[in-house]
PDB file of N, CA and C and ligand atoms in Angstrom:
ATOM      1  N   MET A 168      15.392  -2.539 -31.696  1.00  0.00           N
ATOM      2  CA  MET A 168      15.062  -3.426 -30.554  1.00  0.00           C
ATOM      3  C   MET A 168      15.432  -2.792 -29.213  1.00  0.00           C
ATOM      4  N   GLU A 169      16.203  -1.708 -29.279  1.00  0.00           N
ATOM      5  CA  GLU A 169      16.670  -1.097 -28.024  1.00  0.00           C
ATOM      6  C   GLU A 169      15.533  -0.556 -27.162  1.00  0.00           C
ATOM      7  N   TRP A 170      14.473  -0.095 -27.812  1.00  0.00           N
ATOM      8  CA  TRP A 170      13.350   0.473 -27.062  1.00  0.00           C
ATOM      9  C   TRP A 170      12.701  -0.552 -26.140  1.00  0.00           C
ATOM     10  N   ILE A 171      12.770  -1.818 -26.517  1.00  0.00           N
ATOM     11  CA  ILE A 171      12.193  -2.879 -25.672  1.00  0.00           C
ATOM     12  C   ILE A 171      12.962  -2.953 -24.343  1.00  0.00           C
ATOM     13  N   ILE A 172      14.274  -2.907 -24.440  1.00  0.00           N
ATOM     14  CA  ILE A 172      15.128  -2.962 -23.243  1.00  0.00           C
ATOM     15  C   ILE A 172      14.861  -1.747 -22.353  1.00  0.00           C
ATOM     16  N   VAL A 173      14.769  -0.566 -22.982  1.00  0.00           N
ATOM     17  CA  VAL A 173      14.496   0.673 -22.244  1.00  0.00           C
ATOM     18  C   VAL A 173      13.137   0.583 -21.555  1.00  0.00           C
ATOM     19  N   THR A 174      12.132   0.108 -22.287  1.00  0.00           N
ATOM     20  CA  THR A 174      10.786  -0.032 -21.730  1.00  0.00           C
ATOM     21  C   THR A 174      10.781  -0.990 -20.541  1.00  0.00           C
ATOM     22  N   VAL A 175      11.457  -2.112 -20.697  1.00  0.00           N
ATOM     23  CA  VAL A 175      11.528  -3.110 -19.624  1.00  0.00           C
ATOM     24  C   VAL A 175      12.201  -2.514 -18.386  1.00  0.00           C
ATOM     25  N   ILE A 176      13.278  -1.776 -18.586  1.00  0.00           N
ATOM     26  CA  ILE A 176      13.999  -1.150 -17.465  1.00  0.00           C
ATOM     27  C   ILE A 176      13.102  -0.136 -16.757  1.00  0.00           C
ATOM     28  N   VAL A 177      12.389   0.671 -17.540  1.00  0.00           N
ATOM     29  CA  VAL A 177      11.487   1.683 -16.971  1.00  0.00           C
ATOM     30  C   VAL A 177      10.377   1.010 -16.160  1.00  0.00           C
ATOM     31  N   ILE A 178       9.785  -0.035 -16.714  1.00  0.00           N
ATOM     32  CA  ILE A 178       8.715  -0.757 -16.025  1.00  0.00           C
ATOM     33  C   ILE A 178       9.249  -1.400 -14.735  1.00  0.00           C
ATOM     34  N   LEU A 179      10.420  -2.015 -14.822  1.00  0.00           N
ATOM     35  CA  LEU A 179      11.036  -2.637 -13.647  1.00  0.00           C
ATOM     36  C   LEU A 179      11.333  -1.611 -12.565  1.00  0.00           C
ATOM     37  N   ALA A 180      11.858  -0.454 -12.950  1.00  0.00           N
ATOM     38  CA  ALA A 180      12.163   0.612 -12.003  1.00  0.00           C
ATOM     39  C   ALA A 180      10.899   1.108 -11.313  1.00  0.00           C
ATOM     40  N   ALA A 181       9.835   1.259 -12.096  1.00  0.00           N
ATOM     41  CA  ALA A 181       8.556   1.700 -11.542  1.00  0.00           C
ATOM     42  C   ALA A 181       8.011   0.658 -10.577  1.00  0.00           C
ATOM     43  N   LEU A 182       8.168  -0.597 -10.943  1.00  0.00           N
ATOM     44  CA  LEU A 182       7.687  -1.698 -10.102  1.00  0.00           C
ATOM     45  C   LEU A 182       8.444  -1.749  -8.776  1.00  0.00           C
ATOM     46  N   ILE A 183       9.763  -1.595  -8.854  1.00  0.00           N
ATOM     47  CA  ILE A 183      10.600  -1.602  -7.651  1.00  0.00           C
ATOM     48  C   ILE A 183      10.236  -0.418  -6.758  1.00  0.00           C
ATOM     49  N   ALA A 184      10.013   0.741  -7.366  1.00  0.00           N
ATOM     50  CA  ALA A 184       9.615   1.933  -6.612  1.00  0.00           C
ATOM     51  C   ALA A 184       8.286   1.700  -5.897  1.00  0.00           C
ATOM     52  N   CYS A 185       7.356   1.056  -6.584  1.00  0.00           N
ATOM     53  CA  CYS A 185       6.042   0.746  -6.011  1.00  0.00           C
ATOM     54  C   CYS A 185       6.183  -0.221  -4.837  1.00  0.00           C
ATOM     55  N   ILE A 186       7.022  -1.232  -5.000  1.00  0.00           N
ATOM     56  CA  ILE A 186       7.217  -2.239  -3.945  1.00  0.00           C
ATOM     57  C   ILE A 186       7.873  -1.594  -2.723  1.00  0.00           C
ATOM     58  N   LEU A 187       8.872  -0.746  -2.950  1.00  0.00           N
ATOM     59  CA  LEU A 187       9.551  -0.053  -1.841  1.00  0.00           C
ATOM     60  C   LEU A 187       8.579   0.856  -1.095  1.00  0.00           C
ATOM     61  N   TRP A 188       7.718   1.542  -1.856  1.00  0.00           N
ATOM     62  CA  TRP A 188       6.706   2.416  -1.272  1.00  0.00           C
ATOM     63  C   TRP A 188       5.737   1.603  -0.422  1.00  0.00           C
ATOM     64  N   ALA A 189       5.292   0.463  -0.958  1.00  0.00           N
ATOM     65  CA  ALA A 189       4.346  -0.403  -0.241  1.00  0.00           C
ATOM     66  C   ALA A 189       4.985  -0.979   1.017  1.00  0.00           C
ATOM     67  N   MET A 190       6.275  -1.319   0.947  1.00  0.00           N
ATOM     68  CA  MET A 190       6.976  -1.876   2.107  1.00  0.00           C
ATOM     69  C   MET A 190       7.101  -0.831   3.217  1.00  0.00           C
ATOM     70  N   GLN A 191       7.353   0.405   2.820  1.00  0.00           N
ATOM     71  CA  GLN A 191       7.419   1.496   3.796  1.00  0.00           C
ATOM     72  C   GLN A 191       6.054   1.698   4.454  1.00  0.00           C
ATOM     73  N   LEU A 192       5.026   1.628   3.615  1.00  0.00           N
ATOM     74  CA  LEU A 192       3.661   1.853   4.073  1.00  0.00           C
ATOM     75  C   LEU A 192       3.177   0.737   5.003  1.00  0.00           C
ATOM     76  N   SER A 193       3.669  -0.471   4.792  1.00  0.00           N
ATOM     77  CA  SER A 193       3.226  -1.615   5.589  1.00  0.00           C
ATOM     78  C   SER A 193       3.717  -1.525   7.034  1.00  0.00           C
ATOM     79  N   LYS A 194       4.644  -0.620   7.305  1.00  0.00           N
ATOM     80  CA  LYS A 194       5.128  -0.415   8.674  1.00  0.00           C
ATOM     81  C   LYS A 194       4.138   0.406   9.489  1.00  0.00           C
ATOM     82  N   ARG A 195       3.229   1.056   8.787  1.00  0.00           N
ATOM     83  CA  ARG A 195       2.263   1.918   9.460  1.00  0.00           C
ATOM     84  C   ARG A 195       1.008   1.154   9.851  1.00  0.00           C
ATOM     85  N   SER A 196       0.258   1.784  10.729  1.00  0.00           N
ATOM     86  CA  SER A 196      -1.010   1.198  11.151  1.00  0.00           C
ATOM     87  C   SER A 196      -2.148   1.821  10.365  1.00  0.00           C
ATOM     88  N   PHE A 197      -3.189   1.035  10.201  1.00  0.00           N
ATOM     89  CA  PHE A 197      -4.377   1.514   9.527  1.00  0.00           C
ATOM     90  C   PHE A 197      -5.571   1.355  10.449  1.00  0.00           C
ATOM     91  N   GLN A 198      -6.494   2.274  10.330  1.00  0.00           N
ATOM     92  CA  GLN A 198      -7.688   2.220  11.155  1.00  0.00           C
ATOM     93  C   GLN A 198      -8.906   2.005  10.270  1.00  0.00           C
ATOM     94  N   CYS A 199      -9.710   1.040  10.667  1.00  0.00           N
ATOM     95  CA  CYS A 199     -10.928   0.718   9.929  1.00  0.00           C
ATOM     96  C   CYS A 199     -11.946   1.844  10.105  1.00  0.00           C
ATOM     97  N   LYS A 200     -12.591   2.206   8.988  1.00  0.00           N
ATOM     98  CA  LYS A 200     -13.589   3.272   9.056  1.00  0.00           C
ATOM     99  C   LYS A 200     -14.895   2.785   9.678  1.00  0.00           C
ATOM    100  N   SER A 201     -15.082   1.484   9.659  1.00  0.00           N
ATOM    101  CA  SER A 201     -16.336   0.914  10.156  1.00  0.00           C
ATOM    102  C   SER A 201     -16.265   0.589  11.650  1.00  0.00           C
ATOM    103  N   CYS A 202     -15.241  -0.163  12.076  1.00  0.00           N
ATOM    104  CA  CYS A 202     -15.177  -0.605  13.475  1.00  0.00           C
ATOM    105  C   CYS A 202     -14.084   0.121  14.269  1.00  0.00           C
ATOM    106  N   SER A 203     -13.327   0.998  13.626  1.00  0.00           N
ATOM    107  CA  SER A 203     -12.291   1.824  14.274  1.00  0.00           C
ATOM    108  C   SER A 203     -11.138   1.038  14.883  1.00  0.00           C
ATOM    109  N   LYS A 204     -11.005  -0.214  14.504  1.00  0.00           N
ATOM    110  CA  LYS A 204      -9.893  -1.011  15.025  1.00  0.00           C
ATOM    111  C   LYS A 204      -8.634  -0.738  14.204  1.00  0.00           C
ATOM    112  N   GLU A 205      -7.497  -0.827  14.890  1.00  0.00           N
ATOM    113  CA  GLU A 205      -6.219  -0.608  14.214  1.00  0.00           C
ATOM    114  C   GLU A 205      -5.594  -1.933  13.843  1.00  0.00           C
ATOM    115  N   PHE A 206      -4.946  -1.943  12.702  1.00  0.00           N
ATOM    116  CA  PHE A 206      -4.281  -3.167  12.258  1.00  0.00           C
ATOM    117  C   PHE A 206      -3.168  -2.844  11.284  1.00  0.00           C
ATOM    118  N   LYS A 207      -2.314  -3.828  11.071  1.00  0.00           N
ATOM    119  CA  LYS A 207      -1.224  -3.692  10.102  1.00  0.00           C
ATOM    120  C   LYS A 207      -1.584  -4.470   8.846  1.00  0.00           C
ATOM    121  N   VAL A 208      -1.037  -4.009   7.744  1.00  0.00           N
ATOM    122  CA  VAL A 208      -1.330  -4.621   6.451  1.00  0.00           C
ATOM    123  C   VAL A 208      -0.030  -5.056   5.795  1.00  0.00           C
ATOM    124  N   LYS A 209      -0.075  -6.215   5.171  1.00  0.00           N
ATOM    125  CA  LYS A 209       1.094  -6.691   4.425  1.00  0.00           C
ATOM    126  C   LYS A 209       1.320  -5.834   3.184  1.00  0.00           C
ATOM    127  N   TRP A 210       2.571  -5.631   2.830  1.00  0.00           N
ATOM    128  CA  TRP A 210       2.912  -4.744   1.715  1.00  0.00           C
ATOM    129  C   TRP A 210       2.303  -5.189   0.396  1.00  0.00           C
ATOM    130  N   ASN A 211       2.195  -6.498   0.193  1.00  0.00           N
ATOM    131  CA  ASN A 211       1.658  -6.969  -1.089  1.00  0.00           C
ATOM    132  C   ASN A 211       0.173  -6.640  -1.244  1.00  0.00           C
ATOM    133  N   LYS A 212      -0.517  -6.430  -0.101  1.00  0.00           N
ATOM    134  CA  LYS A 212      -1.924  -6.036  -0.184  1.00  0.00           C
ATOM    135  C   LYS A 212      -2.040  -4.536  -0.459  1.00  0.00           C
ATOM    136  N   LEU A 213      -1.046  -3.789  -0.035  1.00  0.00           N
ATOM    137  CA  LEU A 213      -1.044  -2.345  -0.252  1.00  0.00           C
ATOM    138  C   LEU A 213      -0.687  -1.984  -1.696  1.00  0.00           C
ATOM    139  N   LEU A 214       0.052  -2.881  -2.320  1.00  0.00           N
ATOM    140  CA  LEU A 214       0.571  -2.621  -3.662  1.00  0.00           C
ATOM    141  C   LEU A 214      -0.551  -2.330  -4.657  1.00  0.00           C
ATOM    142  N   PHE A 215      -1.668  -3.048  -4.521  1.00  0.00           N
ATOM    143  CA  PHE A 215      -2.759  -2.874  -5.479  1.00  0.00           C
ATOM    144  C   PHE A 215      -3.970  -2.183  -4.864  1.00  0.00           C
ATOM    145  N   ALA A 216      -3.768  -1.620  -3.674  1.00  0.00           N
ATOM    146  CA  ALA A 216      -4.880  -0.956  -3.000  1.00  0.00           C
ATOM    147  C   ALA A 216      -5.118   0.429  -3.597  1.00  0.00           C
ATOM    148  N   ILE A 217      -6.387   0.726  -3.821  1.00  0.00           N
ATOM    149  CA  ILE A 217      -6.752   2.053  -4.308  1.00  0.00           C
ATOM    150  C   ILE A 217      -6.679   3.014  -3.128  1.00  0.00           C
ATOM    151  N   HIS A 218      -6.074   4.163  -3.328  1.00  0.00           N
ATOM    152  CA  HIS A 218      -6.011   5.120  -2.228  1.00  0.00           C
ATOM    153  C   HIS A 218      -6.052   6.555  -2.698  1.00  0.00           C
ATOM    154  N   SER A 219      -6.577   7.409  -1.835  1.00  0.00           N
ATOM    155  CA  SER A 219      -6.547   8.845  -2.062  1.00  0.00           C
ATOM    156  C   SER A 219      -6.262   9.500  -0.717  1.00  0.00           C
ATOM    157  N   ASP A 220      -5.228  10.304  -0.683  1.00  0.00           N
ATOM    158  CA  ASP A 220      -4.735  10.903   0.555  1.00  0.00           C
ATOM    159  C   ASP A 220      -4.495   9.820   1.610  1.00  0.00           C
ATOM    160  N   GLU A 221      -5.192   9.894   2.740  1.00  0.00           N
ATOM    161  CA  GLU A 221      -4.942   8.887   3.779  1.00  0.00           C
ATOM    162  C   GLU A 221      -5.933   7.730   3.729  1.00  0.00           C
ATOM    163  N   TYR A 222      -6.824   7.775   2.760  1.00  0.00           N
ATOM    164  CA  TYR A 222      -7.803   6.703   2.612  1.00  0.00           C
ATOM    165  C   TYR A 222      -7.237   5.568   1.758  1.00  0.00           C
ATOM    166  N   TYR A 223      -7.388   4.357   2.263  1.00  0.00           N
ATOM    167  CA  TYR A 223      -6.929   3.177   1.537  1.00  0.00           C
ATOM    168  C   TYR A 223      -8.041   2.154   1.444  1.00  0.00           C
ATOM    169  N   GLU A 224      -8.230   1.644   0.238  1.00  0.00           N
ATOM    170  CA  GLU A 224      -9.267   0.636   0.072  1.00  0.00           C
ATOM    171  C   GLU A 224      -8.687  -0.747   0.367  1.00  0.00           C
ATOM    172  N   ILE A 225      -8.514  -1.020   1.642  1.00  0.00           N
ATOM    173  CA  ILE A 225      -8.034  -2.332   2.060  1.00  0.00           C
ATOM    174  C   ILE A 225      -9.048  -2.936   3.031  1.00  0.00           C
ATOM    175  N   LYS A 226      -9.117  -4.249   3.012  1.00  0.00           N
ATOM    176  CA  LYS A 226     -10.114  -4.964   3.800  1.00  0.00           C
ATOM    177  C   LYS A 226      -9.698  -5.052   5.262  1.00  0.00           C
ATOM    178  N   CYS A 227     -10.639  -4.720   6.136  1.00  0.00           N
ATOM    179  CA  CYS A 227     -10.411  -4.814   7.570  1.00  0.00           C
ATOM    180  C   CYS A 227     -10.413  -6.281   7.995  1.00  0.00           C
ATOM    181  N   PRO A 228      -9.387  -6.736   8.738  1.00  0.00           N
ATOM    182  CA  PRO A 228      -9.350  -8.148   9.146  1.00  0.00           C
ATOM    183  C   PRO A 228     -10.361  -8.475  10.251  1.00  0.00           C
ATOM    184  N   PHE A 229     -10.949  -7.461  10.851  1.00  0.00           N
ATOM    185  CA  PHE A 229     -11.891  -7.679  11.957  1.00  0.00           C
ATOM    186  C   PHE A 229     -13.330  -7.779  11.468  1.00  0.00           C
ATOM    187  N   CYS A 230     -13.760  -6.822  10.660  1.00  0.00           N
ATOM    188  CA  CYS A 230     -15.168  -6.812  10.237  1.00  0.00           C
ATOM    189  C   CYS A 230     -15.340  -7.010   8.733  1.00  0.00           C
ATOM    190  N   GLY A 231     -14.237  -7.009   7.980  1.00  0.00           N
ATOM    191  CA  GLY A 231     -14.333  -7.248   6.540  1.00  0.00           C
ATOM    192  C   GLY A 231     -14.732  -6.029   5.734  1.00  0.00           C
ATOM    193  N   ASN A 232     -14.869  -4.883   6.393  1.00  0.00           N
ATOM    194  CA  ASN A 232     -15.231  -3.647   5.703  1.00  0.00           C
ATOM    195  C   ASN A 232     -14.063  -3.156   4.847  1.00  0.00           C
ATOM    196  N   LYS A 233     -14.383  -2.702   3.654  1.00  0.00           N
ATOM    197  CA  LYS A 233     -13.342  -2.158   2.786  1.00  0.00           C
ATOM    198  C   LYS A 233     -13.297  -0.648   2.946  1.00  0.00           C
ATOM    199  N   GLY A 234     -12.186  -0.132   3.338  1.00  0.00           N
ATOM    200  CA  GLY A 234     -12.034   1.304   3.529  1.00  0.00           C
ATOM    201  C   GLY A 234     -11.378   1.598   4.856  1.00  0.00           C
ATOM    202  N   CYS A 235     -10.118   2.034   4.799  1.00  0.00           N
ATOM    203  CA  CYS A 235      -9.358   2.281   6.020  1.00  0.00           C
ATOM    204  C   CYS A 235      -8.620   3.614   5.909  1.00  0.00           C
ATOM    205  N   ILE A 236      -8.323   4.161   7.070  1.00  0.00           N
ATOM    206  CA  ILE A 236      -7.604   5.422   7.144  1.00  0.00           C
ATOM    207  C   ILE A 236      -6.199   5.129   7.672  1.00  0.00           C
ATOM    208  N   GLU A 237      -5.222   5.740   7.042  1.00  0.00           N
ATOM    209  CA  GLU A 237      -3.850   5.573   7.486  1.00  0.00           C
ATOM    210  C   GLU A 237      -3.620   6.343   8.778  1.00  0.00           C
ATOM    211  N   LYS A 238      -3.058   5.661   9.754  1.00  0.00           N
ATOM    212  CA  LYS A 238      -2.746   6.317  11.016  1.00  0.00           C
ATOM    213  C   LYS A 238      -1.370   6.963  10.932  1.00  0.00           C
ATOM    214  N   ASP A 239      -1.193   8.037  11.647  1.00  0.00           N
ATOM    215  CA  ASP A 239       0.102   8.704  11.653  1.00  0.00           C
ATOM    216  C   ASP A 239       1.167   7.753  12.209  1.00  0.00           C
ATOM    217  N   ALA A 240       2.191   7.551  11.417  1.00  0.00           N
ATOM    218  CA  ALA A 240       3.222   6.586  11.801  1.00  0.00           C
ATOM    219  C   ALA A 240       4.171   7.184  12.825  1.00  0.00           C
ATOM    220  N   LYS A 241       4.286   6.481  13.917  1.00  0.00           N
ATOM    221  CA  LYS A 241       5.291   6.849  14.914  1.00  0.00           C
ATOM    222  C   LYS A 241       6.271   5.689  14.971  1.00  0.00           C
ATOM    223  N   GLU A 242       7.280   5.791  14.158  1.00  0.00           N
ATOM    224  CA  GLU A 242       8.239   4.715  14.026  1.00  0.00           C
ATOM    225  C   GLU A 242       8.987   4.474  15.332  1.00  0.00           C
ATOM    226  N   SER A 243       9.162   3.216  15.617  1.00  0.00           N
ATOM    227  CA  SER A 243       9.893   2.877  16.851  1.00  0.00           C
ATOM    228  C   SER A 243      11.175   2.146  16.498  1.00  0.00           C
TER     229      SER A 243
HETATM  230 ZN1   ZN B 253     -13.355  -3.109  10.702  1.00  0.00          ZN
END
């Protein structure tokens, strides 16, 4: 039965890592590929967003287009 506990811990650790990553990412701005407007995204929306490099498949709140580019974060 020990493998169940190990599996649960591994899954939980991966989940926490994903949430922390998404929370860090939510501090950044994203630019819509369609209307070029910049906006911020909640971390829970980033958690399940498909992405490759700086491209993120998240919905633009202005025009509803799916597909945004991550802007270089200048933390303040
Ligand atoms: Zn847009």
